[in-house]
Amino acid sequence: MLKGPLARPMIVFALPLIASGILQQSFNSVDVAVVGRFTGSAALAAVGSNGPVISLIVNMFIGLAVGVNVVIAKCIGQRNSAGVRAAVGATAQLAVFGGLLLFAIGMGVSRPILELLGTPADVLDQAVLYLRVYSIGMPFMVIYNFGAAILRSVGDTRRPFYSLVVAGFVNVGLNFLLVAGFGMGVAGVAWGTVISNVVNAGIITVILMREKGDIRLSLRSVFMRPDFGQLGKIAGIGFPAGLQGTVFAFSNVFILSAINTFGADGSAGSAAAINFEVYCYFVINAFGQTAVAFTSQNFGAGQLDRCRRVFGLALIMSLVSALVLNVVLVLCRYEAISIFTTDPGVVQFASERMVTVLLFQSIACYYEMAGASMRGLGYSMTPALITIFGTCVLRLLWVWAFHGFDGEFSHLMMVYPVSWALTDIAMAVAYIRIFRKIRVRAVS
């Protein structure tokens, strides 16, 4: 990360992240596809409508994993071995506590939040069942994400990917066995995801316990006195990222409440289309994580010019990759949607969302790369606040005014490209100002 050409190392770093993101999303996509094909559109809506709700619950701790990556990578750039070991111990404690907290929240809010969102009556009970079973696997999901963040901070994106491959096969196999074989419906796909999360967390924990360097994990560190200094550093970077993700998910949950007014077909169609948006987002996010890791290490080593080149390369790579994938999926949308459902009403809503949202998703690349680069430079709150306003507050206002658009589904969906474009503009101004400030400080 610190010497030589940047393009090839960044691509090598990003590719396993892209594959890992696709596999993680595949856990939910396989759930949606299996219940859609073997159980029906009501079950499809029940599973798919939980996506924004699950994101709302878990995004804070996924954001904290960004803090883990930045703190450890910066210590490595500074050659601070003691800091790396202390950060790994604090990460283990945070993962265990956070996972148990998410389990309690998921079990407690499942029915109230789904009722609040106006989940269709013929979908509600199955949606509640799915979310409660899914919550059992949340602690293991957090353990994997924090463990993967530790490995990625030292440039290792391959072993987290291999872990996901194993867990992915477990998930797919169990989904078909429990749903197609035993007729367990939404409970079957939820249990398949839970067990695959357990496998995933187990593999990543064993990998870290067998490490020989500073990132080696000792289970005793979970029970030691908390290192509030390291926890504070992780939270300083990760909390704003987590807050951004949580508020972002809240805005999507709010949009979901408007989508639910179109009935089970609208909910199911949107649930099917979202899968492809998330796949493309993971391509963008992979280059964002790459920018965070490379920027953190180079900033720790005082190499500002390389930090700037990292941002430019990450932006170009993400923009080209996302745009190609967006266009291909929109052109092949009916074949893609048929993976999840053949119901004409559901297909119509899914197709409309893909054309209106997915085709313009590459607009989000700039603000994602700029935000990732600012976090790598130690500025996490600024991109969080910009994203909260640009992609969250605006979306809430748009949904509030939705009935003024004659209740058209495509008009509701336009909130995404409009909010992305406005956030890009604000993020560009912030990134330029922050980088100039850092350069002036370095010179003086």
mmCIF file of C-alpha atoms in Angstrom, residues 94-437:
data_model
loop_
_atom_site.group_PDB
_atom_site.id
_atom_site.type_symbol
_atom_site.label_atom_id
_atom_site.label_comp_id
_atom_site.label_asym_id
_atom_site.label_seq_id
_atom_site.Cartn_x
_atom_site.Cartn_y
_atom_site.Cartn_z
ATOM 1 C CA LEU A 94 -16.944 -4.468 20.725
ATOM 2 C CA ALA A 95 -17.977 -7.340 18.445
ATOM 3 C CA VAL A 96 -19.292 -9.510 21.282
ATOM 4 C CA PHE A 97 -21.148 -6.685 23.032
ATOM 5 C CA GLY A 98 -22.542 -5.274 19.790
ATOM 6 C CA GLY A 99 -23.734 -8.645 18.539
ATOM 7 C CA LEU A 100 -25.676 -9.395 21.723
ATOM 8 C CA LEU A 101 -27.218 -5.910 21.659
ATOM 9 C CA LEU A 102 -28.403 -6.377 18.076
ATOM 10 C CA PHE A 103 -29.964 -9.727 18.961
ATOM 11 C CA ALA A 104 -31.981 -8.124 21.765
ATOM 12 C CA ILE A 105 -33.082 -5.223 19.529
ATOM 13 C CA GLY A 106 -34.066 -7.500 16.644
ATOM 14 C CA MET A 107 -36.201 -9.732 18.841
ATOM 15 C CA GLY A 108 -37.849 -6.801 20.589
ATOM 16 C CA VAL A 109 -38.772 -4.492 17.705
ATOM 17 C CA SER A 110 -39.699 -6.967 14.972
ATOM 18 C CA ARG A 111 -43.480 -6.725 15.118
ATOM 19 C CA PRO A 112 -43.808 -3.059 16.202
ATOM 20 C CA ILE A 113 -41.532 -1.730 13.469
ATOM 21 C CA LEU A 114 -43.116 -3.827 10.713
ATOM 22 C CA GLU A 115 -46.585 -2.718 11.813
ATOM 23 C CA LEU A 116 -45.408 0.912 11.915
ATOM 24 C CA LEU A 117 -44.232 0.600 8.313
ATOM 25 C CA GLY A 118 -47.657 -0.531 7.176
ATOM 26 C CA THR A 119 -46.552 -4.000 6.098
ATOM 27 C CA PRO A 120 -49.519 -5.558 4.218
ATOM 28 C CA ALA A 121 -51.698 -7.691 6.517
ATOM 29 C CA ASP A 122 -51.262 -10.827 4.406
ATOM 30 C CA VAL A 123 -47.483 -10.464 4.755
ATOM 31 C CA LEU A 124 -47.051 -9.268 8.361
ATOM 32 C CA ASP A 125 -46.926 -12.543 10.327
ATOM 33 C CA GLN A 126 -44.419 -14.138 7.962
ATOM 34 C CA ALA A 127 -42.275 -10.966 7.974
ATOM 35 C CA VAL A 128 -42.192 -10.942 11.790
ATOM 36 C CA LEU A 129 -41.236 -14.626 11.877
ATOM 37 C CA TYR A 130 -38.388 -14.080 9.403
ATOM 38 C CA LEU A 131 -36.968 -11.093 11.304
ATOM 39 C CA ARG A 132 -37.060 -12.846 14.699
ATOM 40 C CA VAL A 133 -35.259 -15.930 13.428
ATOM 41 C CA TYR A 134 -32.796 -13.779 11.462
ATOM 42 C CA SER A 135 -31.966 -11.859 14.661
ATOM 43 C CA ILE A 136 -30.497 -15.013 16.187
ATOM 44 C CA GLY A 137 -27.700 -14.822 13.614
ATOM 45 C CA MET A 138 -26.939 -11.114 14.115
ATOM 46 C CA PRO A 139 -24.201 -11.619 16.767
ATOM 47 C CA PHE A 140 -22.335 -13.913 14.375
ATOM 48 C CA MET A 141 -22.765 -11.439 11.512
ATOM 49 C CA VAL A 142 -21.117 -8.719 13.636
ATOM 50 C CA ILE A 143 -18.233 -11.022 14.606
ATOM 51 C CA TYR A 144 -17.533 -11.766 10.943
ATOM 52 C CA ASN A 145 -17.634 -8.112 9.865
ATOM 53 C CA PHE A 146 -15.294 -6.980 12.650
ATOM 54 C CA GLY A 147 -12.923 -9.891 12.029
ATOM 55 C CA ALA A 148 -12.896 -9.174 8.309
ATOM 56 C CA ALA A 149 -12.133 -5.484 9.042
ATOM 57 C CA ILE A 150 -9.049 -6.534 11.027
ATOM 58 C CA LEU A 151 -7.743 -8.653 8.163
ATOM 59 C CA ARG A 152 -8.490 -5.995 5.538
ATOM 60 C CA SER A 153 -6.520 -3.407 7.508
ATOM 61 C CA VAL A 154 -3.355 -5.406 6.696
ATOM 62 C CA GLY A 155 -4.330 -5.861 3.052
ATOM 63 C CA ASP A 156 -5.862 -9.342 3.397
ATOM 64 C CA THR A 157 -9.160 -9.438 1.540
ATOM 65 C CA ARG A 158 -8.849 -13.011 0.311
ATOM 66 C CA ARG A 159 -9.430 -15.032 3.472
ATOM 67 C CA PRO A 160 -12.633 -13.159 4.408
ATOM 68 C CA PHE A 161 -13.804 -13.968 0.885
ATOM 69 C CA TYR A 162 -12.939 -17.668 1.232
ATOM 70 C CA SER A 163 -14.893 -17.741 4.491
ATOM 71 C CA LEU A 164 -17.922 -16.279 2.723
ATOM 72 C CA VAL A 165 -17.646 -18.860 -0.063
ATOM 73 C CA VAL A 166 -17.978 -21.701 2.452
ATOM 74 C CA ALA A 167 -20.824 -19.969 4.298
ATOM 75 C CA GLY A 168 -22.532 -19.188 0.988
ATOM 76 C CA PHE A 169 -22.650 -22.832 -0.039
ATOM 77 C CA VAL A 170 -24.027 -23.717 3.395
ATOM 78 C CA ASN A 171 -26.729 -21.071 3.027
ATOM 79 C CA VAL A 172 -27.815 -22.136 -0.460
ATOM 80 C CA GLY A 173 -27.888 -25.807 0.452
ATOM 81 C CA LEU A 174 -29.910 -25.240 3.616
ATOM 82 C CA ASN A 175 -32.385 -22.948 1.846
ATOM 83 C CA PHE A 176 -33.286 -25.587 -0.714
ATOM 84 C CA LEU A 177 -33.339 -28.338 1.911
ATOM 85 C CA LEU A 178 -35.498 -26.498 4.439
ATOM 86 C CA VAL A 179 -37.863 -24.756 2.001
ATOM 87 C CA ALA A 180 -38.123 -27.023 -1.040
ATOM 88 C CA GLY A 181 -37.491 -30.209 0.946
ATOM 89 C CA PHE A 182 -39.258 -29.646 4.271
ATOM 90 C CA GLY A 183 -41.677 -26.848 3.313
ATOM 91 C CA MET A 184 -40.580 -24.519 6.134
ATOM 92 C CA GLY A 185 -41.196 -21.335 4.085
ATOM 93 C CA VAL A 186 -39.773 -18.080 5.437
ATOM 94 C CA ALA A 187 -38.597 -19.791 8.640
ATOM 95 C CA GLY A 188 -36.522 -22.174 6.540
ATOM 96 C CA VAL A 189 -34.633 -19.446 4.665
ATOM 97 C CA ALA A 190 -34.116 -17.521 7.907
ATOM 98 C CA TRP A 191 -32.584 -20.535 9.665
ATOM 99 C CA GLY A 192 -30.386 -21.191 6.638
ATOM 100 C CA THR A 193 -29.006 -17.655 6.943
ATOM 101 C CA VAL A 194 -28.501 -17.995 10.714
ATOM 102 C CA ILE A 195 -26.499 -21.210 10.382
ATOM 103 C CA SER A 196 -24.393 -19.800 7.555
ATOM 104 C CA ASN A 197 -23.589 -16.757 9.738
ATOM 105 C CA VAL A 198 -22.463 -19.072 12.535
ATOM 106 C CA VAL A 199 -20.150 -20.901 10.110
ATOM 107 C CA ASN A 200 -18.806 -17.599 8.776
ATOM 108 C CA ALA A 201 -18.050 -16.203 12.232
ATOM 109 C CA GLY A 202 -16.391 -19.455 13.295
ATOM 110 C CA ILE A 203 -14.051 -19.494 10.307
ATOM 111 C CA ILE A 204 -12.959 -15.851 10.668
ATOM 112 C CA THR A 205 -12.371 -16.313 14.417
ATOM 113 C CA VAL A 206 -10.161 -19.375 13.863
ATOM 114 C CA ILE A 207 -8.175 -17.491 11.184
ATOM 115 C CA LEU A 208 -7.460 -14.610 13.574
ATOM 116 C CA MET A 209 -6.562 -16.926 16.463
ATOM 117 C CA ARG A 210 -3.960 -18.646 14.272
ATOM 118 C CA GLU A 211 -2.307 -15.407 13.111
ATOM 119 C CA LYS A 212 1.318 -14.969 14.166
ATOM 120 C CA GLY A 213 1.630 -11.168 13.821
ATOM 121 C CA ASP A 214 0.218 -8.218 15.720
ATOM 122 C CA ILE A 215 -3.354 -8.865 14.573
ATOM 123 C CA ARG A 216 -3.488 -12.267 16.296
ATOM 124 C CA LEU A 217 -6.693 -12.642 18.332
ATOM 125 C CA SER A 218 -6.718 -13.997 21.867
ATOM 126 C CA LEU A 219 -10.135 -14.912 23.257
ATOM 127 C CA ARG A 220 -8.915 -13.761 26.676
ATOM 128 C CA SER A 221 -8.978 -10.193 25.367
ATOM 129 C CA VAL A 222 -12.786 -10.344 25.340
ATOM 130 C CA PHE A 223 -12.821 -10.632 29.129
ATOM 131 C CA MET A 224 -10.059 -8.121 29.885
ATOM 132 C CA ARG A 225 -10.621 -4.580 31.123
ATOM 133 C CA PRO A 226 -11.852 -2.461 28.188
ATOM 134 C CA ASP A 227 -9.253 -0.199 26.575
ATOM 135 C CA PHE A 228 -11.360 2.938 26.372
ATOM 136 C CA GLY A 229 -8.623 4.776 24.513
ATOM 137 C CA GLN A 230 -8.755 2.339 21.596
ATOM 138 C CA LEU A 231 -12.530 2.068 21.755
ATOM 139 C CA GLY A 232 -12.690 5.854 21.571
ATOM 140 C CA LYS A 233 -10.477 5.942 18.478
ATOM 141 C CA ILE A 234 -12.560 3.269 16.754
ATOM 142 C CA ALA A 235 -15.787 5.058 17.682
ATOM 143 C CA GLY A 236 -14.377 8.416 16.574
ATOM 144 C CA ILE A 237 -14.081 7.120 13.003
ATOM 145 C CA GLY A 238 -16.721 4.387 13.036
ATOM 146 C CA PHE A 239 -19.583 6.084 14.872
ATOM 147 C CA PRO A 240 -20.153 8.792 12.234
ATOM 148 C CA ALA A 241 -19.993 6.108 9.524
ATOM 149 C CA GLY A 242 -22.425 3.972 11.508
ATOM 150 C CA LEU A 243 -24.705 6.945 12.142
ATOM 151 C CA GLN A 244 -24.681 7.683 8.422
ATOM 152 C CA GLY A 245 -25.577 4.076 7.624
ATOM 153 C CA THR A 246 -28.316 4.009 10.258
ATOM 154 C CA VAL A 247 -29.951 7.248 9.128
ATOM 155 C CA PHE A 248 -29.516 6.149 5.515
ATOM 156 C CA ALA A 249 -31.346 2.903 6.349
ATOM 157 C CA PHE A 250 -34.026 4.917 8.169
ATOM 158 C CA SER A 251 -34.685 6.910 5.013
ATOM 159 C CA ASN A 252 -35.025 3.666 3.062
ATOM 160 C CA VAL A 253 -37.391 2.310 5.701
ATOM 161 C CA PHE A 254 -39.438 5.493 5.302
ATOM 162 C CA ILE A 255 -39.500 4.953 1.531
ATOM 163 C CA LEU A 256 -40.572 1.349 2.193
ATOM 164 C CA SER A 257 -43.643 2.652 4.009
ATOM 165 C CA ALA A 258 -44.597 4.495 0.800
ATOM 166 C CA ILE A 259 -43.850 1.414 -1.316
ATOM 167 C CA ASN A 260 -46.168 -0.641 0.912
ATOM 168 C CA THR A 261 -49.078 1.556 -0.199
ATOM 169 C CA PHE A 262 -48.863 -0.216 -3.582
ATOM 170 C CA GLY A 263 -49.790 -3.527 -1.891
ATOM 171 C CA ALA A 264 -48.058 -6.917 -1.885
ATOM 172 C CA ASP A 265 -47.130 -6.686 -5.593
ATOM 173 C CA GLY A 266 -45.367 -3.356 -5.111
ATOM 174 C CA SER A 267 -43.570 -4.602 -2.014
ATOM 175 C CA ALA A 268 -42.529 -7.857 -3.689
ATOM 176 C CA GLY A 269 -41.439 -6.147 -6.925
ATOM 177 C CA SER A 270 -39.352 -3.604 -5.057
ATOM 178 C CA ALA A 271 -37.822 -6.393 -2.936
ATOM 179 C CA ALA A 272 -36.749 -8.263 -6.067
ATOM 180 C CA ALA A 273 -35.254 -5.170 -7.755
ATOM 181 C CA ILE A 274 -33.366 -4.064 -4.645
ATOM 182 C CA ASN A 275 -31.228 -7.190 -4.864
ATOM 183 C CA PHE A 276 -29.606 -5.910 -8.056
ATOM 184 C CA GLU A 277 -29.097 -2.439 -6.602
ATOM 185 C CA VAL A 278 -27.304 -3.951 -3.625
ATOM 186 C CA TYR A 279 -25.098 -6.092 -5.842
ATOM 187 C CA CYS A 280 -24.015 -2.969 -7.744
ATOM 188 C CA TYR A 281 -23.594 -1.043 -4.506
ATOM 189 C CA PHE A 282 -21.154 -3.652 -3.234
ATOM 190 C CA VAL A 283 -18.985 -2.978 -6.287
ATOM 191 C CA ILE A 284 -18.954 0.727 -5.381
ATOM 192 C CA ASN A 285 -18.474 -0.023 -1.683
ATOM 193 C CA ALA A 286 -15.515 -2.332 -2.393
ATOM 194 C CA PHE A 287 -13.606 0.530 -3.988
ATOM 195 C CA GLY A 288 -14.699 2.743 -1.087
ATOM 196 C CA GLN A 289 -13.208 0.276 1.417
ATOM 197 C CA THR A 290 -10.094 0.128 -0.740
ATOM 198 C CA ALA A 291 -9.828 3.931 -0.606
ATOM 199 C CA VAL A 292 -10.207 3.861 3.204
ATOM 200 C CA ALA A 293 -7.476 1.259 3.720
ATOM 201 C CA PHE A 294 -4.966 2.724 1.242
ATOM 202 C CA THR A 295 -5.600 6.305 2.368
ATOM 203 C CA SER A 296 -5.274 5.411 6.074
ATOM 204 C CA GLN A 297 -1.906 3.720 5.700
ATOM 205 C CA ASN A 298 -0.474 6.409 3.401
ATOM 206 C CA PHE A 299 -1.786 9.210 5.601
ATOM 207 C CA GLY A 300 -0.207 7.525 8.621
ATOM 208 C CA ALA A 301 3.079 7.462 6.682
ATOM 209 C CA GLY A 302 2.704 11.138 5.699
ATOM 210 C CA GLN A 303 2.297 10.484 1.953
ATOM 211 C CA LEU A 304 -0.418 12.957 0.941
ATOM 212 C CA ASP A 305 0.225 12.764 -2.815
ATOM 213 C CA ARG A 306 -0.456 9.030 -2.760
ATOM 214 C CA CYS A 307 -3.650 9.694 -0.780
ATOM 215 C CA ARG A 308 -4.845 11.967 -3.556
ATOM 216 C CA ARG A 309 -3.974 9.406 -6.257
ATOM 217 C CA VAL A 310 -5.845 6.729 -4.302
ATOM 218 C CA PHE A 311 -8.997 8.866 -4.436
ATOM 219 C CA GLY A 312 -8.720 9.474 -8.189
ATOM 220 C CA LEU A 313 -8.101 5.834 -9.035
ATOM 221 C CA ALA A 314 -10.876 4.592 -6.736
ATOM 222 C CA LEU A 315 -13.323 7.018 -8.358
ATOM 223 C CA ILE A 316 -12.460 5.954 -11.913
ATOM 224 C CA MET A 317 -12.542 2.226 -11.091
ATOM 225 C CA SER A 318 -15.855 2.410 -9.233
ATOM 226 C CA LEU A 319 -17.529 4.616 -11.835
ATOM 227 C CA VAL A 320 -16.604 2.403 -14.806
ATOM 228 C CA SER A 321 -17.427 -0.848 -12.994
ATOM 229 C CA ALA A 322 -20.776 0.345 -11.639
ATOM 230 C CA LEU A 323 -21.914 1.937 -14.890
ATOM 231 C CA VAL A 324 -21.206 -1.197 -16.948
ATOM 232 C CA LEU A 325 -22.967 -3.425 -14.416
ATOM 233 C CA ASN A 326 -25.959 -1.053 -14.132
ATOM 234 C CA VAL A 327 -26.507 -0.941 -17.890
ATOM 235 C CA VAL A 328 -26.149 -4.715 -18.355
ATOM 236 C CA LEU A 329 -28.650 -5.470 -15.576
ATOM 237 C CA VAL A 330 -31.212 -2.976 -16.903
ATOM 238 C CA LEU A 331 -30.935 -4.404 -20.427
ATOM 239 C CA CYS A 332 -31.414 -7.934 -19.039
ATOM 240 C CA ARG A 333 -33.910 -6.944 -16.356
ATOM 241 C CA TYR A 334 -36.722 -9.342 -17.265
ATOM 242 C CA GLU A 335 -34.389 -12.334 -17.283
ATOM 243 C CA ALA A 336 -32.897 -11.145 -13.980
ATOM 244 C CA ILE A 337 -36.291 -10.615 -12.331
ATOM 245 C CA SER A 338 -37.435 -14.095 -13.412
ATOM 246 C CA ILE A 339 -34.925 -15.535 -10.930
ATOM 247 C CA PHE A 340 -37.192 -14.291 -8.154
ATOM 248 C CA THR A 341 -40.709 -14.345 -9.607
ATOM 249 C CA THR A 342 -42.827 -14.765 -12.739
ATOM 250 C CA ASP A 343 -45.904 -12.994 -11.350
ATOM 251 C CA PRO A 344 -46.780 -10.291 -13.960
ATOM 252 C CA GLY A 345 -47.794 -7.679 -11.379
ATOM 253 C CA VAL A 346 -44.616 -8.148 -9.359
ATOM 254 C CA VAL A 347 -42.457 -8.141 -12.502
ATOM 255 C CA GLN A 348 -43.925 -4.792 -13.594
ATOM 256 C CA PHE A 349 -43.000 -3.065 -10.328
ATOM 257 C CA ALA A 350 -39.533 -4.630 -10.303
ATOM 258 C CA SER A 351 -38.844 -3.546 -13.882
ATOM 259 C CA GLU A 352 -40.002 0.004 -13.206
ATOM 260 C CA ARG A 353 -37.702 0.314 -10.188
ATOM 261 C CA MET A 354 -34.690 -1.050 -12.091
ATOM 262 C CA VAL A 355 -35.088 1.443 -14.941
ATOM 263 C CA THR A 356 -35.673 4.430 -12.648
ATOM 264 C CA VAL A 357 -33.086 3.660 -9.947
ATOM 265 C CA LEU A 358 -30.503 1.137 -11.099
ATOM 266 C CA LEU A 359 -29.693 2.823 -14.400
ATOM 267 C CA PHE A 360 -28.474 5.935 -12.539
ATOM 268 C CA GLN A 361 -26.774 4.292 -9.545
ATOM 269 C CA SER A 362 -23.256 5.133 -10.749
ATOM 270 C CA ILE A 363 -24.016 8.767 -9.803
ATOM 271 C CA ALA A 364 -23.372 7.684 -6.197
ATOM 272 C CA CYS A 365 -19.718 6.803 -6.910
ATOM 273 C CA TYR A 366 -18.349 10.298 -6.308
ATOM 274 C CA TYR A 367 -19.788 10.872 -2.858
ATOM 275 C CA GLU A 368 -18.920 7.319 -1.777
ATOM 276 C CA MET A 369 -15.245 7.665 -2.822
ATOM 277 C CA ALA A 370 -14.902 11.188 -1.445
ATOM 278 C CA GLY A 371 -16.456 10.121 1.861
ATOM 279 C CA ALA A 372 -14.210 7.046 2.083
ATOM 280 C CA SER A 373 -11.110 9.146 1.390
ATOM 281 C CA MET A 374 -12.068 11.692 4.052
ATOM 282 C CA ARG A 375 -12.500 8.892 6.607
ATOM 283 C CA GLY A 376 -9.067 7.575 5.723
ATOM 284 C CA LEU A 377 -7.720 11.085 6.405
ATOM 285 C CA GLY A 378 -9.379 11.044 9.840
ATOM 286 C CA TYR A 379 -12.452 13.151 8.953
ATOM 287 C CA SER A 380 -15.456 10.919 9.489
ATOM 288 C CA MET A 381 -18.166 13.261 10.759
ATOM 289 C CA THR A 382 -18.130 15.593 7.728
ATOM 290 C CA PRO A 383 -19.041 12.958 5.079
ATOM 291 C CA ALA A 384 -21.554 11.457 7.508
ATOM 292 C CA LEU A 385 -23.408 14.751 7.954
ATOM 293 C CA ILE A 386 -23.381 15.486 4.224
ATOM 294 C CA THR A 387 -24.750 12.033 3.415
ATOM 295 C CA ILE A 388 -27.369 12.266 6.149
ATOM 296 C CA PHE A 389 -28.685 15.510 4.704
ATOM 297 C CA GLY A 390 -28.248 14.716 1.006
ATOM 298 C CA THR A 391 -29.525 11.153 0.885
ATOM 299 C CA CYS A 392 -31.687 11.042 4.007
ATOM 300 C CA VAL A 393 -33.351 14.359 4.823
ATOM 301 C CA LEU A 394 -34.098 14.985 1.153
ATOM 302 C CA ARG A 395 -35.621 11.522 0.802
ATOM 303 C CA LEU A 396 -37.879 12.072 3.791
ATOM 304 C CA LEU A 397 -39.123 15.326 2.265
ATOM 305 C CA TRP A 398 -39.624 13.631 -1.098
ATOM 306 C CA VAL A 399 -41.727 10.840 0.412
ATOM 307 C CA TRP A 400 -43.714 13.383 2.437
ATOM 308 C CA ALA A 401 -44.529 15.185 -0.825
ATOM 309 C CA PHE A 402 -45.076 11.901 -2.704
ATOM 310 C CA HIS A 403 -48.846 12.238 -3.013
ATOM 311 C CA GLY A 404 -48.273 15.462 -4.916
ATOM 312 C CA PHE A 405 -46.691 13.348 -7.677
ATOM 313 C CA ASP A 406 -50.039 11.634 -8.389
ATOM 314 C CA GLY A 407 -48.934 8.505 -6.555
ATOM 315 C CA GLU A 408 -46.896 7.153 -9.469
ATOM 316 C CA PHE A 409 -44.358 4.463 -8.502
ATOM 317 C CA SER A 410 -41.680 5.853 -10.860
ATOM 318 C CA HIS A 411 -42.078 9.321 -9.326
ATOM 319 C CA LEU A 412 -41.416 7.861 -5.887
ATOM 320 C CA MET A 413 -38.310 6.056 -7.176
ATOM 321 C CA MET A 414 -36.821 9.268 -8.645
ATOM 322 C CA VAL A 415 -35.822 10.223 -5.110
ATOM 323 C CA TYR A 416 -32.708 8.061 -5.458
ATOM 324 C CA PRO A 417 -30.929 9.636 -8.474
ATOM 325 C CA VAL A 418 -31.897 13.168 -7.405
ATOM 326 C CA SER A 419 -30.505 12.693 -3.870
ATOM 327 C CA TRP A 420 -27.313 11.072 -5.189
ATOM 328 C CA ALA A 421 -26.587 14.005 -7.523
ATOM 329 C CA LEU A 422 -27.090 16.662 -4.828
ATOM 330 C CA THR A 423 -24.924 14.726 -2.360
ATOM 331 C CA ASP A 424 -22.131 14.521 -4.964
ATOM 332 C CA ILE A 425 -22.000 18.320 -5.215
ATOM 333 C CA ALA A 426 -21.820 18.857 -1.442
ATOM 334 C CA MET A 427 -19.219 16.110 -0.988
ATOM 335 C CA ALA A 428 -16.973 17.568 -3.716
ATOM 336 C CA VAL A 429 -16.851 20.926 -1.914
ATOM 337 C CA ALA A 430 -16.069 19.259 1.432
ATOM 338 C CA TYR A 431 -13.333 16.989 0.057
ATOM 339 C CA ILE A 432 -11.495 19.841 -1.684
ATOM 340 C CA ARG A 433 -11.567 22.013 1.441
ATOM 341 C CA ILE A 434 -10.415 19.246 3.796
ATOM 342 C CA PHE A 435 -7.564 18.123 1.556
ATOM 343 C CA ARG A 436 -6.337 21.705 1.190
ATOM 344 C CA LYS A 437 -6.449 22.148 4.971
#
